[in-house]
Amino acid sequence: AQTVTQSQPEMSVQEAETVTLSCTYDTSENNYYLFWYKQPPSRQMILVIRQEAYKQQNATENRFSVNFQKAAKSFSLKISDSQLGDTAMYFCAFMKHVASGGSNYKLTFGKGTLLTVNP
Amino acid sequence: SQTIHQWPATLVQPVGSPLSLECTVEGTSNPNLYWYRQAAGRGLQLLFYSVGIGQISSEVPQNLSASRPQDRQFILSSKKLLLSDSGFYLCAYKQRGNTIYFGEGSWLTVV
């Protein structure tokens, strides 16, 4: 079974600074997807960024970028120019294809990192 | 564009009462649908997923059930709620781009 580990339960950063959230995963699969989701106080789960395992280039989305190290099974999220609205719980997630009688994909989540951006 | 909605947003139910949470997706056809639960703490646990009408797979044995009566409708139910069923429930769908998107969530408190 796949596992996703986020070793930092809580982190804080000053507004406008850069912060990196860590994530490692364990899998024997070669083709899979990795995601970072953000869960603000409203509790809605919002996609931040995704990475396909077959792509060597690290994904970027505006101020958000990842450092994907496939051999090390590491997938960290860097947030640049942190803003107060970035305060949220951040979840790392892994998805592989599960071909059990039909096409399907399932997400496995880490336990999350609570990020607080301080003014 | 695709959208996903779930309701009710908040629910307080007594122990032993029934439950029905509904989720609908618009703007897509034949999506994969999911129910997740987030208990006090943090982690999300996959409860059920569906690849088509009437096709339900359960991830963990529990007091809950799911149904998919229509292509874009996913329902989470219970005949008799337990205190341990309290939590935040999230419906989600997968589109062709292999990304899973979530609804707004439903808070369930069993008292």
mmCIF file with all atom_site columns, C-alpha atoms in Angstrom:
data_model
loop_
_atom_site.group_PDB
_atom_site.id
_atom_site.type_symbol
_atom_site.label_atom_id
_atom_site.label_alt_id
_atom_site.label_comp_id
_atom_site.label_asym_id
_atom_site.label_entity_id
_atom_site.label_seq_id
_atom_site.pdbx_PDB_ins_code
_atom_site.Cartn_x
_atom_site.Cartn_y
_atom_site.Cartn_z
_atom_site.occupancy
_atom_site.B_iso_or_equiv
_atom_site.pdbx_formal_charge
_atom_site.auth_seq_id
_atom_site.auth_comp_id
_atom_site.auth_asym_id
_atom_site.auth_atom_id
_atom_site.pdbx_PDB_model_num
ATOM 1   C CA . ALA A 1 1   ? 0.000   0.000  0.000   1.00 0.00 ? 1   ALA A CA 1
ATOM 2   C CA . GLN A 1 2   ? 1.109   3.513  -0.709  1.00 0.00 ? 2   GLN A CA 1
ATOM 3   C CA . THR A 1 3   ? 1.964   5.819  2.179   1.00 0.00 ? 3   THR A CA 1
ATOM 4   C CA . VAL A 1 4   ? 2.478   9.556  2.238   1.00 0.00 ? 4   VAL A CA 1
ATOM 5   C CA . THR A 1 5   ? 4.426   11.205 5.024   1.00 0.00 ? 5   THR A CA 1
ATOM 6   C CA . GLN A 1 6   ? 4.455   14.868 5.939   1.00 0.00 ? 6   GLN A CA 1
ATOM 7   C CA . SER A 1 7   ? 6.978   15.247 8.717   1.00 0.00 ? 7   SER A CA 1
ATOM 8   C CA . GLN A 1 8   ? 6.116   18.833 9.665   1.00 0.00 ? 8   GLN A CA 1
ATOM 9   C CA . PRO A 1 9   ? 2.815   19.061 11.561  1.00 0.00 ? 9   PRO A CA 1
ATOM 10  C CA . GLU A 1 10  ? 3.069   22.842 11.791  1.00 0.00 ? 10  GLU A CA 1
ATOM 11  C CA . MET A 1 11  ? 5.125   25.594 10.207  1.00 0.00 ? 11  MET A CA 1
ATOM 12  C CA . SER A 1 12  ? 5.090   29.356 10.217  1.00 0.00 ? 12  SER A CA 1
ATOM 13  C CA . VAL A 1 13  ? 6.552   31.989 7.905   1.00 0.00 ? 13  VAL A CA 1
ATOM 14  C CA . GLN A 1 14  ? 6.648   35.743 7.729   1.00 0.00 ? 14  GLN A CA 1
ATOM 15  C CA . GLU A 1 15  ? 4.662   37.462 5.047   1.00 0.00 ? 15  GLU A CA 1
ATOM 16  C CA . ALA A 1 16  ? 6.638   37.890 1.781   1.00 0.00 ? 16  ALA A CA 1
ATOM 17  C CA . GLU A 1 17  ? 9.150   35.202 2.720   1.00 0.00 ? 17  GLU A CA 1
ATOM 18  C CA . THR A 1 18  ? 9.618   31.734 1.235   1.00 0.00 ? 18  THR A CA 1
ATOM 19  C CA . VAL A 1 19  ? 8.692   28.471 2.901   1.00 0.00 ? 19  VAL A CA 1
ATOM 20  C CA . THR A 1 20  ? 9.129   24.828 1.899   1.00 0.00 ? 20  THR A CA 1
ATOM 21  C CA . LEU A 1 21  ? 6.825   22.025 2.991   1.00 0.00 ? 21  LEU A CA 1
ATOM 22  C CA . SER A 1 22  ? 8.152   18.480 2.919   1.00 0.00 ? 22  SER A CA 1
ATOM 23  C CA . CYS A 1 23  ? 6.518   15.310 1.661   1.00 0.00 ? 23  CYS A CA 1
ATOM 24  C CA . THR A 1 24  ? 7.841   11.811 1.101   1.00 0.00 ? 24  THR A CA 1
ATOM 25  C CA . TYR A 1 25  ? 5.984   8.818  -0.213  1.00 0.00 ? 25  TYR A CA 1
ATOM 26  C CA . ASP A 1 26  ? 6.468   5.122  -0.551  1.00 0.00 ? 26  ASP A CA 1
ATOM 27  C CA . THR A 1 27  ? 5.400   3.194  -3.628  1.00 0.00 ? 27  THR A CA 1
ATOM 28  C CA . SER A 1 28  ? 6.541   0.471  -5.964  1.00 0.00 ? 28  SER A CA 1
ATOM 29  C CA . GLU A 1 29  ? 4.705   2.057  -8.873  1.00 0.00 ? 29  GLU A CA 1
ATOM 30  C CA . ASN A 1 30  ? 6.504   3.772  -11.699 1.00 0.00 ? 30  ASN A CA 1
ATOM 31  C CA . ASN A 1 31  ? 3.604   5.789  -13.097 1.00 0.00 ? 31  ASN A CA 1
ATOM 32  C CA . TYR A 1 32  ? 1.670   7.946  -10.692 1.00 0.00 ? 32  TYR A CA 1
ATOM 33  C CA . TYR A 1 33  ? 0.636   11.482 -9.859  1.00 0.00 ? 33  TYR A CA 1
ATOM 34  C CA . LEU A 1 34  ? 1.446   13.725 -6.937  1.00 0.00 ? 34  LEU A CA 1
ATOM 35  C CA . PHE A 1 35  ? -0.566  16.656 -5.667  1.00 0.00 ? 35  PHE A CA 1
ATOM 36  C CA . TRP A 1 36  ? -0.559  19.406 -3.107  1.00 0.00 ? 36  TRP A CA 1
ATOM 37  C CA . TYR A 1 37  ? -3.950  20.473 -1.809  1.00 0.00 ? 37  TYR A CA 1
ATOM 38  C CA . LYS A 1 38  ? -4.701  23.453 0.397   1.00 0.00 ? 38  LYS A CA 1
ATOM 39  C CA . GLN A 1 39  ? -7.440  23.441 3.021   1.00 0.00 ? 39  GLN A CA 1
ATOM 40  C CA . PRO A 1 40  ? -8.150  26.934 4.417   1.00 0.00 ? 40  PRO A CA 1
ATOM 41  C CA . PRO A 1 41  ? -10.368 27.510 7.466   1.00 0.00 ? 41  PRO A CA 1
ATOM 42  C CA . SER A 1 42  ? -13.422 27.134 5.209   1.00 0.00 ? 42  SER A CA 1
ATOM 43  C CA . ARG A 1 43  ? -12.376 23.439 4.996   1.00 0.00 ? 43  ARG A CA 1
ATOM 44  C CA . GLN A 1 44  ? -12.811 23.236 1.218   1.00 0.00 ? 44  GLN A CA 1
ATOM 45  C CA . MET A 1 45  ? -10.020 21.212 -0.379  1.00 0.00 ? 45  MET A CA 1
ATOM 46  C CA . ILE A 1 46  ? -8.356  23.255 -3.116  1.00 0.00 ? 46  ILE A CA 1
ATOM 47  C CA . LEU A 1 47  ? -5.851  21.923 -5.636  1.00 0.00 ? 47  LEU A CA 1
ATOM 48  C CA . VAL A 1 48  ? -2.580  23.841 -5.509  1.00 0.00 ? 48  VAL A CA 1
ATOM 49  C CA . ILE A 1 49  ? -0.336  21.954 -7.909  1.00 0.00 ? 49  ILE A CA 1
ATOM 50  C CA . ARG A 1 50  ? 0.116   18.551 -9.521  1.00 0.00 ? 50  ARG A CA 1
ATOM 51  C CA . GLN A 1 51  ? 3.044   16.580 -10.886 1.00 0.00 ? 51  GLN A CA 1
ATOM 52  C CA . GLU A 1 52  ? 3.112   13.575 -13.206 1.00 0.00 ? 52  GLU A CA 1
ATOM 53  C CA . ALA A 1 53  ? 5.798   11.094 -12.205 1.00 0.00 ? 53  ALA A CA 1
ATOM 54  C CA . TYR A 1 54  ? 6.968   10.592 -15.787 1.00 0.00 ? 54  TYR A CA 1
ATOM 55  C CA . LYS A 1 55  ? 7.809   14.280 -16.135 1.00 0.00 ? 55  LYS A CA 1
ATOM 56  C CA . GLN A 1 56  ? 11.247  15.289 -14.936 1.00 0.00 ? 56  GLN A CA 1
ATOM 57  C CA . GLN A 1 57  ? 10.487  18.996 -15.002 1.00 0.00 ? 57  GLN A CA 1
ATOM 58  C CA . ASN A 1 58  ? 9.191   20.366 -11.736 1.00 0.00 ? 58  ASN A CA 1
ATOM 59  C CA . ALA A 1 59  ? 5.673   21.811 -11.855 1.00 0.00 ? 59  ALA A CA 1
ATOM 60  C CA . THR A 1 60  ? 5.089   25.490 -11.101 1.00 0.00 ? 60  THR A CA 1
ATOM 61  C CA . GLU A 1 61  ? 1.940   27.516 -10.555 1.00 0.00 ? 61  GLU A CA 1
ATOM 62  C CA . ASN A 1 62  ? 2.619   31.191 -9.979  1.00 0.00 ? 62  ASN A CA 1
ATOM 63  C CA . ARG A 1 63  ? 4.140   31.453 -6.477  1.00 0.00 ? 63  ARG A CA 1
ATOM 64  C CA . PHE A 1 64  ? 3.946   27.700 -5.917  1.00 0.00 ? 64  PHE A CA 1
ATOM 65  C CA . SER A 1 65  ? 6.546   25.251 -7.168  1.00 0.00 ? 65  SER A CA 1
ATOM 66  C CA . VAL A 1 66  ? 7.602   21.710 -6.341  1.00 0.00 ? 66  VAL A CA 1
ATOM 67  C CA . ASN A 1 67  ? 10.889  19.893 -6.023  1.00 0.00 ? 67  ASN A CA 1
ATOM 68  C CA . PHE A 1 68  ? 10.158  16.396 -7.293  1.00 0.00 ? 68  PHE A CA 1
ATOM 69  C CA . GLN A 1 69  ? 12.905  13.857 -6.613  1.00 0.00 ? 69  GLN A CA 1
ATOM 70  C CA . LYS A 1 70  ? 11.596  10.557 -7.981  1.00 0.00 ? 70  LYS A CA 1
ATOM 71  C CA . ALA A 1 71  ? 14.500  8.389  -6.871  1.00 0.00 ? 71  ALA A CA 1
ATOM 72  C CA . ALA A 1 72  ? 14.295  9.765  -3.355  1.00 0.00 ? 72  ALA A CA 1
ATOM 73  C CA . LYS A 1 73  ? 10.471  9.645  -3.436  1.00 0.00 ? 73  LYS A CA 1
ATOM 74  C CA . SER A 1 74  ? 10.324  13.230 -2.275  1.00 0.00 ? 74  SER A CA 1
ATOM 75  C CA . PHE A 1 75  ? 7.851   15.924 -3.314  1.00 0.00 ? 75  PHE A CA 1
ATOM 76  C CA . SER A 1 76  ? 8.275   19.234 -1.507  1.00 0.00 ? 76  SER A CA 1
ATOM 77  C CA . LEU A 1 77  ? 6.226   22.389 -2.025  1.00 0.00 ? 77  LEU A CA 1
ATOM 78  C CA . LYS A 1 78  ? 7.832   25.823 -2.105  1.00 0.00 ? 78  LYS A CA 1
ATOM 79  C CA . ILE A 1 79  ? 5.706   28.887 -1.556  1.00 0.00 ? 79  ILE A CA 1
ATOM 80  C CA . SER A 1 80  ? 7.377   32.128 -2.564  1.00 0.00 ? 80  SER A CA 1
ATOM 81  C CA . ASP A 1 81  ? 6.350   35.620 -1.450  1.00 0.00 ? 81  ASP A CA 1
ATOM 82  C CA . SER A 1 82  ? 4.023   34.148 1.187   1.00 0.00 ? 82  SER A CA 1
ATOM 83  C CA . GLN A 1 83  ? 0.713   35.924 1.652   1.00 0.00 ? 83  GLN A CA 1
ATOM 84  C CA . LEU A 1 84  ? -1.686  35.964 4.582   1.00 0.00 ? 84  LEU A CA 1
ATOM 85  C CA . GLY A 1 85  ? -4.202  34.078 2.448   1.00 0.00 ? 85  GLY A CA 1
ATOM 86  C CA . ASP A 1 86  ? -1.778  31.176 2.208   1.00 0.00 ? 86  ASP A CA 1
ATOM 87  C CA . THR A 1 87  ? -2.532  30.314 5.828   1.00 0.00 ? 87  THR A CA 1
ATOM 88  C CA . ALA A 1 88  ? -4.066  26.847 5.624   1.00 0.00 ? 88  ALA A CA 1
ATOM 89  C CA . MET A 1 89  ? -3.531  23.159 6.088   1.00 0.00 ? 89  MET A CA 1
ATOM 90  C CA . TYR A 1 90  ? -1.522  21.722 3.209   1.00 0.00 ? 90  TYR A CA 1
ATOM 91  C CA . PHE A 1 91  ? -1.906  18.105 2.181   1.00 0.00 ? 91  PHE A CA 1
ATOM 92  C CA . CYS A 1 92  ? 0.403   16.096 -0.005  1.00 0.00 ? 92  CYS A CA 1
ATOM 93  C CA . ALA A 1 93  ? -1.370  13.355 -1.949  1.00 0.00 ? 93  ALA A CA 1
ATOM 94  C CA . PHE A 1 94  ? -0.423  10.405 -4.140  1.00 0.00 ? 94  PHE A CA 1
ATOM 95  C CA . MET A 1 95  ? -2.523  8.843  -6.846  1.00 0.00 ? 95  MET A CA 1
ATOM 96  C CA . LYS A 1 96  ? -1.990  5.668  -8.784  1.00 0.00 ? 96  LYS A CA 1
ATOM 97  C CA . HIS A 1 97  ? -4.173  3.860  -11.213 1.00 0.00 ? 97  HIS A CA 1
ATOM 98  C CA . VAL A 1 98  ? -6.271  1.097  -9.704  1.00 0.00 ? 98  VAL A CA 1
ATOM 99  C CA . ALA A 1 99  ? -7.589  -1.202 -12.425 1.00 0.00 ? 99  ALA A CA 1
ATOM 100 C CA . SER A 1 100 ? -10.022 -3.268 -10.415 1.00 0.00 ? 100 SER A CA 1
ATOM 101 C CA . GLY A 1 101 ? -12.823 -4.075 -12.824 1.00 0.00 ? 101 GLY A CA 1
ATOM 102 C CA . GLY A 1 102 ? -12.850 -0.583 -14.255 1.00 0.00 ? 102 GLY A CA 1
ATOM 103 C CA . SER A 1 103 ? -10.782 2.510  -14.676 1.00 0.00 ? 103 SER A CA 1
ATOM 104 C CA . ASN A 1 104 ? -10.242 4.246  -11.399 1.00 0.00 ? 104 ASN A CA 1
ATOM 105 C CA . TYR A 1 105 ? -7.763  6.354  -9.539  1.00 0.00 ? 105 TYR A CA 1
ATOM 106 C CA . LYS A 1 106 ? -7.569  6.829  -5.783  1.00 0.00 ? 106 LYS A CA 1
ATOM 107 C CA . LEU A 1 107 ? -5.862  9.511  -3.714  1.00 0.00 ? 107 LEU A CA 1
ATOM 108 C CA . THR A 1 108 ? -3.829  8.719  -0.632  1.00 0.00 ? 108 THR A CA 1
ATOM 109 C CA . PHE A 1 109 ? -3.214  11.714 1.618   1.00 0.00 ? 109 PHE A CA 1
ATOM 110 C CA . GLY A 1 110 ? -0.568  12.646 4.124   1.00 0.00 ? 110 GLY A CA 1
ATOM 111 C CA . LYS A 1 111 ? -1.652  13.945 7.506   1.00 0.00 ? 111 LYS A CA 1
ATOM 112 C CA . GLY A 1 112 ? -1.081  17.547 6.560   1.00 0.00 ? 112 GLY A CA 1
ATOM 113 C CA . THR A 1 113 ? 1.050   20.531 7.548   1.00 0.00 ? 113 THR A CA 1
ATOM 114 C CA . LEU A 1 114 ? -0.583  23.538 9.147   1.00 0.00 ? 114 LEU A CA 1
ATOM 115 C CA . LEU A 1 115 ? 1.048   26.643 7.670   1.00 0.00 ? 115 LEU A CA 1
ATOM 116 C CA . THR A 1 116 ? 0.607   30.002 9.340   1.00 0.00 ? 116 THR A CA 1
ATOM 117 C CA . VAL A 1 117 ? 1.692   33.153 7.545   1.00 0.00 ? 117 VAL A CA 1
ATOM 118 C CA . ASN A 1 118 ? 2.421   35.943 10.016  1.00 0.00 ? 118 ASN A CA 1
ATOM 119 C CA . PRO A 1 119 ? 2.101   39.645 9.159   1.00 0.00 ? 119 PRO A CA 1
ATOM 120 C CA . SER B 2 1   ? -16.787 24.049 -16.809 1.00 0.00 ? 1   SER B CA 1
ATOM 121 C CA . GLN B 2 2   ? -17.238 21.342 -14.216 1.00 0.00 ? 2   GLN B CA 1
ATOM 122 C CA . THR B 2 3   ? -18.695 22.051 -10.806 1.00 0.00 ? 3   THR B CA 1
ATOM 123 C CA . ILE B 2 4   ? -19.408 19.907 -7.796  1.00 0.00 ? 4   ILE B CA 1
ATOM 124 C CA . HIS B 2 5   ? -21.892 20.576 -5.034  1.00 0.00 ? 5   HIS B CA 1
ATOM 125 C CA . GLN B 2 6   ? -22.731 18.715 -1.887  1.00 0.00 ? 6   GLN B CA 1
ATOM 126 C CA . TRP B 2 7   ? -25.370 19.279 0.765   1.00 0.00 ? 7   TRP B CA 1
ATOM 127 C CA . PRO B 2 8   ? -26.302 19.855 3.446   1.00 0.00 ? 8   PRO B CA 1
ATOM 128 C CA . ALA B 2 9   ? -23.313 21.908 4.538   1.00 0.00 ? 9   ALA B CA 1
ATOM 129 C CA . THR B 2 10  ? -23.972 21.272 8.211   1.00 0.00 ? 10  THR B CA 1
ATOM 130 C CA . LEU B 2 11  ? -25.952 18.568 9.924   1.00 0.00 ? 11  LEU B CA 1
ATOM 131 C CA . VAL B 2 12  ? -26.585 17.709 13.575  1.00 0.00 ? 12  VAL B CA 1
ATOM 132 C CA . GLN B 2 13  ? -28.192 14.324 14.040  1.00 0.00 ? 13  GLN B CA 1
ATOM 133 C CA . PRO B 2 14  ? -28.997 12.186 17.085  1.00 0.00 ? 14  PRO B CA 1
ATOM 134 C CA . VAL B 2 15  ? -27.453 8.779  17.538  1.00 0.00 ? 15  VAL B CA 1
ATOM 135 C CA . GLY B 2 16  ? -29.524 6.126  15.789  1.00 0.00 ? 16  GLY B CA 1
ATOM 136 C CA . SER B 2 17  ? -31.039 8.469  13.228  1.00 0.00 ? 17  SER B CA 1
ATOM 137 C CA . PRO B 2 18  ? -30.584 8.053  9.460   1.00 0.00 ? 18  PRO B CA 1
ATOM 138 C CA . LEU B 2 19  ? -28.235 10.052 7.260   1.00 0.00 ? 19  LEU B CA 1
ATOM 139 C CA . SER B 2 20  ? -28.288 11.198 3.668   1.00 0.00 ? 20  SER B CA 1
ATOM 140 C CA . LEU B 2 21  ? -25.586 13.407 2.170   1.00 0.00 ? 21  LEU B CA 1
ATOM 141 C CA . GLU B 2 22  ? -25.921 14.246 -1.493  1.00 0.00 ? 22  GLU B CA 1
ATOM 142 C CA . CYS B 2 23  ? -23.378 15.241 -4.094  1.00 0.00 ? 23  CYS B CA 1
ATOM 143 C CA . THR B 2 24  ? -23.857 16.237 -7.719  1.00 0.00 ? 24  THR B CA 1
ATOM 144 C CA . VAL B 2 25  ? -21.388 17.044 -10.458 1.00 0.00 ? 25  VAL B CA 1
ATOM 145 C CA . GLU B 2 26  ? -22.154 19.211 -13.477 1.00 0.00 ? 26  GLU B CA 1
ATOM 146 C CA . GLY B 2 27  ? -20.357 19.831 -16.724 1.00 0.00 ? 27  GLY B CA 1
ATOM 147 C CA . THR B 2 28  ? -18.947 16.363 -17.192 1.00 0.00 ? 28  THR B CA 1
ATOM 148 C CA . SER B 2 29  ? -20.159 12.850 -17.906 1.00 0.00 ? 29  SER B CA 1
ATOM 149 C CA . ASN B 2 30  ? -19.247 9.486  -16.405 1.00 0.00 ? 30  ASN B CA 1
ATOM 150 C CA . PRO B 2 31  ? -16.923 10.907 -13.741 1.00 0.00 ? 31  PRO B CA 1
ATOM 151 C CA . ASN B 2 32  ? -15.294 8.813  -11.054 1.00 0.00 ? 32  ASN B CA 1
ATOM 152 C CA . LEU B 2 33  ? -16.904 9.842  -7.774  1.00 0.00 ? 33  LEU B CA 1
ATOM 153 C CA . TYR B 2 34  ? -15.560 9.616  -4.236  1.00 0.00 ? 34  TYR B CA 1
ATOM 154 C CA . TRP B 2 35  ? -16.600 10.085 -0.618  1.00 0.00 ? 35  TRP B CA 1
ATOM 155 C CA . TYR B 2 36  ? -13.885 10.981 1.870   1.00 0.00 ? 36  TYR B CA 1
ATOM 156 C CA . ARG B 2 37  ? -14.126 11.570 5.611   1.00 0.00 ? 37  ARG B CA 1
ATOM 157 C CA . GLN B 2 38  ? -11.917 13.867 7.633   1.00 0.00 ? 38  GLN B CA 1
ATOM 158 C CA . ALA B 2 39  ? -12.259 13.099 11.332  1.00 0.00 ? 39  ALA B CA 1
ATOM 159 C CA . ALA B 2 40  ? -10.985 15.336 14.118  1.00 0.00 ? 40  ALA B CA 1
ATOM 160 C CA . GLY B 2 41  ? -7.286  15.608 13.508  1.00 0.00 ? 41  GLY B CA 1
ATOM 161 C CA . ARG B 2 42  ? -6.287  15.928 9.915   1.00 0.00 ? 42  ARG B CA 1
ATOM 162 C CA . GLY B 2 43  ? -6.144  12.960 7.639   1.00 0.00 ? 43  GLY B CA 1
ATOM 163 C CA . LEU B 2 44  ? -8.592  12.158 4.878   1.00 0.00 ? 44  LEU B CA 1
ATOM 164 C CA . GLN B 2 45  ? -9.896  8.646  4.632   1.00 0.00 ? 45  GLN B CA 1
ATOM 165 C CA . LEU B 2 46  ? -11.419 7.292  1.435   1.00 0.00 ? 46  LEU B CA 1
ATOM 166 C CA . LEU B 2 47  ? -14.799 5.733  2.212   1.00 0.00 ? 47  LEU B CA 1
ATOM 167 C CA . PHE B 2 48  ? -16.323 4.878  -1.169  1.00 0.00 ? 48  PHE B CA 1
ATOM 168 C CA . TYR B 2 49  ? -15.640 5.339  -4.849  1.00 0.00 ? 49  TYR B CA 1
ATOM 169 C CA . SER B 2 50  ? -17.710 4.756  -7.947  1.00 0.00 ? 50  SER B CA 1
ATOM 170 C CA . VAL B 2 51  ? -16.742 4.348  -11.591 1.00 0.00 ? 51  VAL B CA 1
ATOM 171 C CA . GLY B 2 52  ? -20.308 4.265  -12.918 1.00 0.00 ? 52  GLY B CA 1
ATOM 172 C CA . ILE B 2 53  ? -24.016 4.102  -12.136 1.00 0.00 ? 53  ILE B CA 1
ATOM 173 C CA . GLY B 2 54  ? -24.725 1.455  -9.549  1.00 0.00 ? 54  GLY B CA 1
ATOM 174 C CA . GLN B 2 55  ? -21.026 0.589  -9.177  1.00 0.00 ? 55  GLN B CA 1
ATOM 175 C CA . ILE B 2 56  ? -19.821 1.221  -5.641  1.00 0.00 ? 56  ILE B CA 1
ATOM 176 C CA . SER B 2 57  ? -16.597 0.114  -4.007  1.00 0.00 ? 57  SER B CA 1
ATOM 177 C CA . SER B 2 58  ? -16.100 0.353  -0.263  1.00 0.00 ? 58  SER B CA 1
ATOM 178 C CA . GLU B 2 59  ? -12.685 1.020  1.191   1.00 0.00 ? 59  GLU B CA 1
ATOM 179 C CA . VAL B 2 60  ? -13.351 0.369  4.866   1.00 0.00 ? 60  VAL B CA 1
ATOM 180 C CA . PRO B 2 61  ? -16.030 -1.578 6.734   1.00 0.00 ? 61  PRO B CA 1
ATOM 181 C CA . GLN B 2 62  ? -18.301 0.853  8.503   1.00 0.00 ? 62  GLN B CA 1
ATOM 182 C CA . ASN B 2 63  ? -21.770 2.000  9.351   1.00 0.00 ? 63  ASN B CA 1
ATOM 183 C CA . LEU B 2 64  ? -22.152 3.897  6.094   1.00 0.00 ? 64  LEU B CA 1
ATOM 184 C CA . SER B 2 65  ? -23.221 3.051  2.556   1.00 0.00 ? 65  SER B CA 1
ATOM 185 C CA . ALA B 2 66  ? -23.117 4.833  -0.776  1.00 0.00 ? 66  ALA B CA 1
ATOM 186 C CA . SER B 2 67  ? -25.255 4.812  -3.890  1.00 0.00 ? 67  SER B CA 1
ATOM 187 C CA . ARG B 2 68  ? -25.028 6.267  -7.371  1.00 0.00 ? 68  ARG B CA 1
ATOM 188 C CA . PRO B 2 69  ? -28.539 6.373  -8.805  1.00 0.00 ? 69  PRO B CA 1
ATOM 189 C CA . GLN B 2 70  ? -27.570 8.686  -11.663 1.00 0.00 ? 70  GLN B CA 1
ATOM 190 C CA . ASP B 2 71  ? -24.372 9.350  -13.579 1.00 0.00 ? 71  ASP B CA 1
ATOM 191 C CA . ARG B 2 72  ? -23.520 12.555 -11.733 1.00 0.00 ? 72  ARG B CA 1
ATOM 192 C CA . GLN B 2 73  ? -25.164 11.928 -8.377  1.00 0.00 ? 73  GLN B CA 1
ATOM 193 C CA . PHE B 2 74  ? -23.475 10.283 -5.401  1.00 0.00 ? 74  PHE B CA 1
ATOM 194 C CA . ILE B 2 75  ? -25.229 9.718  -2.074  1.00 0.00 ? 75  ILE B CA 1
ATOM 195 C CA . LEU B 2 76  ? -23.762 8.796  1.291   1.00 0.00 ? 76  LEU B CA 1
ATOM 196 C CA . SER B 2 77  ? -26.201 7.147  3.692   1.00 0.00 ? 77  SER B CA 1
ATOM 197 C CA . SER B 2 78  ? -26.591 5.496  7.022   1.00 0.00 ? 78  SER B CA 1
ATOM 198 C CA . LYS B 2 79  ? -29.579 3.751  8.566   1.00 0.00 ? 79  LYS B CA 1
ATOM 199 C CA . LYS B 2 80  ? -28.451 4.379  12.154  1.00 0.00 ? 80  LYS B CA 1
ATOM 200 C CA . LEU B 2 81  ? -25.759 6.913  12.969  1.00 0.00 ? 81  LEU B CA 1
ATOM 201 C CA . LEU B 2 82  ? -23.077 6.311  15.587  1.00 0.00 ? 82  LEU B CA 1
ATOM 202 C CA . LEU B 2 83  ? -21.170 8.923  17.548  1.00 0.00 ? 83  LEU B CA 1
ATOM 203 C CA . SER B 2 84  ? -18.053 7.856  15.671  1.00 0.00 ? 84  SER B CA 1
ATOM 204 C CA . ASP B 2 85  ? -19.643 8.896  12.376  1.00 0.00 ? 85  ASP B CA 1
ATOM 205 C CA . SER B 2 86  ? -19.126 12.558 13.275  1.00 0.00 ? 86  SER B CA 1
ATOM 206 C CA . GLY B 2 87  ? -16.722 14.350 10.989  1.00 0.00 ? 87  GLY B CA 1
ATOM 207 C CA . PHE B 2 88  ? -16.250 16.371 7.843   1.00 0.00 ? 88  PHE B CA 1
ATOM 208 C CA . TYR B 2 89  ? -17.350 14.590 4.682   1.00 0.00 ? 89  TYR B CA 1
ATOM 209 C CA . LEU B 2 90  ? -16.016 15.510 1.283   1.00 0.00 ? 90  LEU B CA 1
ATOM 210 C CA . CYS B 2 91  ? -17.362 14.438 -2.080  1.00 0.00 ? 91  CYS B CA 1
ATOM 211 C CA . ALA B 2 92  ? -14.970 14.502 -5.010  1.00 0.00 ? 92  ALA B CA 1
ATOM 212 C CA . TYR B 2 93  ? -14.802 13.706 -8.695  1.00 0.00 ? 93  TYR B CA 1
ATOM 213 C CA . LYS B 2 94  ? -12.094 12.898 -11.177 1.00 0.00 ? 94  LYS B CA 1
ATOM 214 C CA . GLN B 2 95  ? -12.026 14.437 -14.620 1.00 0.00 ? 95  GLN B CA 1
ATOM 215 C CA . ARG B 2 96  ? -10.144 13.210 -17.689 1.00 0.00 ? 96  ARG B CA 1
ATOM 216 C CA . GLY B 2 97  ? -7.007  15.062 -16.663 1.00 0.00 ? 97  GLY B CA 1
ATOM 217 C CA . ASN B 2 98  ? -6.465  12.629 -13.804 1.00 0.00 ? 98  ASN B CA 1
ATOM 218 C CA . THR B 2 99  ? -6.983  15.264 -11.163 1.00 0.00 ? 99  THR B CA 1
ATOM 219 C CA . ILE B 2 100 ? -9.481  14.933 -8.335  1.00 0.00 ? 100 ILE B CA 1
ATOM 220 C CA . TYR B 2 101 ? -11.574 17.945 -7.340  1.00 0.00 ? 101 TYR B CA 1
ATOM 221 C CA . PHE B 2 102 ? -13.520 18.330 -4.133  1.00 0.00 ? 102 PHE B CA 1
ATOM 222 C CA . GLY B 2 103 ? -16.869 19.742 -3.081  1.00 0.00 ? 103 GLY B CA 1
ATOM 223 C CA . GLU B 2 104 ? -17.401 22.215 -0.296  1.00 0.00 ? 104 GLU B CA 1
ATOM 224 C CA . GLY B 2 105 ? -17.783 19.542 2.359   1.00 0.00 ? 105 GLY B CA 1
ATOM 225 C CA . SER B 2 106 ? -20.456 18.636 4.895   1.00 0.00 ? 106 SER B CA 1
ATOM 226 C CA . TRP B 2 107 ? -20.056 18.849 8.653   1.00 0.00 ? 107 TRP B CA 1
ATOM 227 C CA . LEU B 2 108 ? -21.812 16.024 10.472  1.00 0.00 ? 108 LEU B CA 1
ATOM 228 C CA . THR B 2 109 ? -22.170 16.074 14.235  1.00 0.00 ? 109 THR B CA 1
ATOM 229 C CA . VAL B 2 110 ? -23.805 13.076 15.842  1.00 0.00 ? 110 VAL B CA 1
ATOM 230 C CA . VAL B 2 111 ? -25.118 13.840 19.323  1.00 0.00 ? 111 VAL B CA 1
#
